[in-house]
CSV table of C-alpha atoms and ligand atoms in Angstrom, one decimal:
chain,number,residue,atom,x,y,z
H,24,MET,CA,-43.3,-25.9,9.7
H,25,LEU,CA,-42.5,-29.5,9.8
H,26,HIS,CA,-38.7,-29.9,10.1
H,27,PRO,CA,-37.6,-32.8,7.9
H,28,CYS,CA,-36.0,-34.6,10.9
H,29,LEU,CA,-39.4,-34.8,12.6
H,30,SER,CA,-40.6,-37.2,9.9
H,31,CYS,CA,-37.3,-39.1,9.8
H,32,GLY,CA,-35.2,-40.2,12.8
H,33,ALA,CA,-33.1,-42.5,10.6
H,34,CYS,CA,-29.7,-41.4,12.0
H,35,CYS,CA,-30.8,-42.3,15.5
H,36,ALA,CA,-31.5,-45.8,14.3
H,37,TYR,CA,-28.4,-46.4,12.2
H,38,PHE,CA,-25.1,-45.5,13.8
H,39,ARG,CA,-23.4,-46.5,17.0
H,40,VAL,CA,-23.6,-43.3,19.1
H,41,ALA,CA,-20.4,-43.1,21.2
H,42,PHE,CA,-19.0,-40.2,23.2
H,43,HIS,CA,-16.7,-39.5,26.1
H,44,TRP,CA,-17.9,-40.7,29.5
H,45,SER,CA,-17.7,-37.2,31.0
H,46,GLU,CA,-20.7,-36.2,28.9
H,47,ALA,CA,-22.8,-38.3,31.3
H,48,ASP,CA,-21.1,-37.2,34.5
H,49,ALA,CA,-23.1,-34.4,36.1
H,50,SER,CA,-20.2,-33.5,38.4
H,51,LEU,CA,-18.2,-32.5,35.3
H,52,GLY,CA,-21.1,-30.7,33.7
H,53,GLY,CA,-22.3,-33.6,31.6
H,54,VAL,CA,-26.0,-33.6,30.7
H,55,VAL,CA,-26.6,-37.0,29.1
H,56,PRO,CA,-28.8,-39.2,31.3
H,57,PRO,CA,-26.3,-42.0,32.5
H,58,GLU,CA,-29.1,-44.5,32.8
H,59,LEU,CA,-29.6,-44.4,29.0
H,60,THR,CA,-25.9,-45.2,28.3
H,61,GLU,CA,-23.7,-48.2,28.6
H,62,THR,CA,-19.9,-48.6,28.6
H,63,LEU,CA,-18.1,-49.0,25.3
H,64,ASP,CA,-14.5,-48.9,26.5
H,65,PRO,CA,-12.5,-47.2,29.3
H,66,HIS,CA,-13.0,-43.8,27.7
H,67,ARG,CA,-16.3,-44.0,25.9
H,68,LEU,CA,-20.0,-44.6,26.5
H,69,VAL,CA,-22.7,-45.4,23.9
H,70,MET,CA,-26.4,-44.6,23.9
H,71,ARG,CA,-28.2,-47.8,24.8
H,72,GLY,CA,-29.5,-49.6,21.8
H,73,THR,CA,-27.0,-48.3,19.3
H,74,GLN,CA,-24.6,-51.2,19.5
H,75,ALA,CA,-27.3,-53.7,18.3
H,76,SER,CA,-27.1,-55.3,14.9
H,77,ARG,CA,-30.1,-53.1,14.0
H,78,PRO,CA,-29.3,-50.0,16.0
H,79,ARG,CA,-32.0,-47.9,17.6
H,80,CYS,CA,-31.2,-45.4,20.3
H,81,THR,CA,-33.3,-45.9,23.4
H,82,ALA,CA,-34.0,-42.2,23.5
H,83,LEU,CA,-35.6,-42.2,20.1
H,84,GLN,CA,-39.4,-41.7,20.2
H,85,GLY,CA,-41.8,-42.6,17.4
H,86,VAL,CA,-41.5,-44.4,14.1
H,87,VAL,CA,-38.6,-43.9,11.7
H,88,GLY,CA,-39.6,-42.4,8.5
H,89,GLU,CA,-43.0,-41.3,9.8
H,90,ALA,CA,-42.8,-39.2,13.0
H,91,ALA,CA,-39.8,-39.3,15.3
H,92,HIS,CA,-38.0,-37.2,17.7
H,93,CYS,CA,-35.3,-37.3,20.4
H,94,GLY,CA,-36.7,-37.9,23.8
H,95,ILE,CA,-33.7,-36.2,25.4
H,96,TYR,CA,-33.2,-33.4,22.9
H,97,GLU,CA,-31.8,-30.9,25.4
H,98,ARG,CA,-29.6,-33.6,26.9
H,99,ARG,CA,-28.4,-35.4,23.8
H,100,PRO,CA,-24.7,-36.1,23.4
H,101,SER,CA,-22.3,-33.9,21.4
H,102,VAL,CA,-22.1,-36.4,18.5
H,103,CYS,CA,-25.9,-36.0,18.0
H,104,ARG,CA,-25.6,-32.3,17.9
H,105,GLU,CA,-23.0,-32.5,15.2
H,106,VAL,CA,-25.1,-34.4,12.7
H,107,GLU,CA,-26.3,-32.0,10.0
H,108,PRO,CA,-29.4,-32.8,8.0
H,109,SER,CA,-28.5,-32.6,4.3
H,110,TRP,CA,-28.9,-29.1,2.8
H,111,GLU,CA,-30.2,-27.4,6.0
H,112,PHE,CA,-27.0,-25.3,5.9
H,113,GLY,CA,-26.5,-25.4,2.1
H,114,ARG,CA,-24.5,-28.6,1.8
H,115,PRO,CA,-25.0,-32.3,1.8
H,116,SER,CA,-24.4,-34.5,4.8
H,117,ALA,CA,-22.9,-37.9,4.3
H,118,GLN,CA,-24.2,-39.2,7.7
H,119,CYS,CA,-27.7,-38.0,7.0
H,120,ASP,CA,-27.8,-39.4,3.5
H,121,LYS,CA,-26.3,-42.8,4.6
H,122,ALA,CA,-28.9,-43.2,7.4
H,123,ARG,CA,-31.8,-42.2,5.3
H,124,LEU,CA,-30.8,-44.6,2.4
H,125,GLY,CA,-30.3,-47.3,5.0
H,126,HIS,CA,-33.9,-47.0,6.0
H,127,GLY,CA,-35.2,-46.8,2.5
H,128,LEU,CA,-35.8,-43.1,2.6
H,129,ALA,CA,-34.8,-40.7,-0.2
H,130,VAL,CA,-32.0,-38.3,0.6
H,131,LEU,CA,-33.0,-34.8,1.4
H,132,THR,CA,-32.6,-32.2,-1.3
H,133,PRO,CA,-32.5,-28.4,-1.2
H,134,ASP,CA,-36.2,-28.4,-2.2
H,135,ASP,CA,-37.1,-30.1,1.1
H,136,TRP,CA,-36.1,-26.9,2.9
H,137,VAL,CA,-38.0,-24.7,0.5
H,138,VAL,CA,-41.1,-26.7,1.2
H,139,ALA,CA,-40.5,-26.6,4.9
H,140,ALA,CA,-40.0,-22.8,4.9
H,141,THR,CA,-43.1,-22.3,2.8
H,142,ALA,CA,-45.1,-24.3,5.2
H,143,ALA,CA,-44.0,-22.2,8.2
L,229,SF4,S1,-31.1,-38.8,9.0
L,229,SF4,FE1,-31.0,-36.6,8.4
L,229,SF4,S2,-33.1,-35.9,8.1
L,229,SF4,FE2,-33.1,-37.9,9.3
L,229,SF4,S3,-33.2,-37.3,11.5
L,229,SF4,FE3,-31.0,-37.6,10.9
L,229,SF4,S4,-30.3,-35.6,10.3
L,229,SF4,FE4,-32.5,-35.5,10.3
L,230,SF4,S1,-29.7,-39.3,22.0
L,230,SF4,FE1,-31.4,-38.4,20.8
L,230,SF4,S2,-30.4,-37.5,19.0
L,230,SF4,FE2,-28.9,-38.9,19.9
L,230,SF4,S3,-29.2,-40.8,18.8
L,230,SF4,FE3,-30.5,-40.9,20.6
L,230,SF4,S4,-32.5,-40.2,19.9
L,230,SF4,FE4,-31.0,-39.6,18.4
């Protein structure tokens, strides 16, 4: 099965990815690699690359729209875990749709998940 996100990656190259600094502080249980972050303000960090005029998270591997994945999947920030791919859970996702359209990709539909499940 090819999960639709593995041929996308658009949301990792569209938004500023900001989160509380404690998520990169191992002494507080944070798991995000601090060297891949930079300071946004006194309370928040961002993933490197996501503040650029054409954002692309430094942890994103591959080519958007072809083959892409998160290089720190198990250690990604909470905001990344909260992004839902459209229709994976039976509902659309504004973030997913916006990112895909921003990269010239069609939004996902319920049929994309039928195809993915059939291919499993
Ligand atoms: S934009 Fe949607 S389909 Fe693409 S990687 Fe993000 S959640 Fe997955
Ligand atoms: S940390 Fe991973 S999931 Fe989050 S934006 Fe970067 S590449 Fe995407």
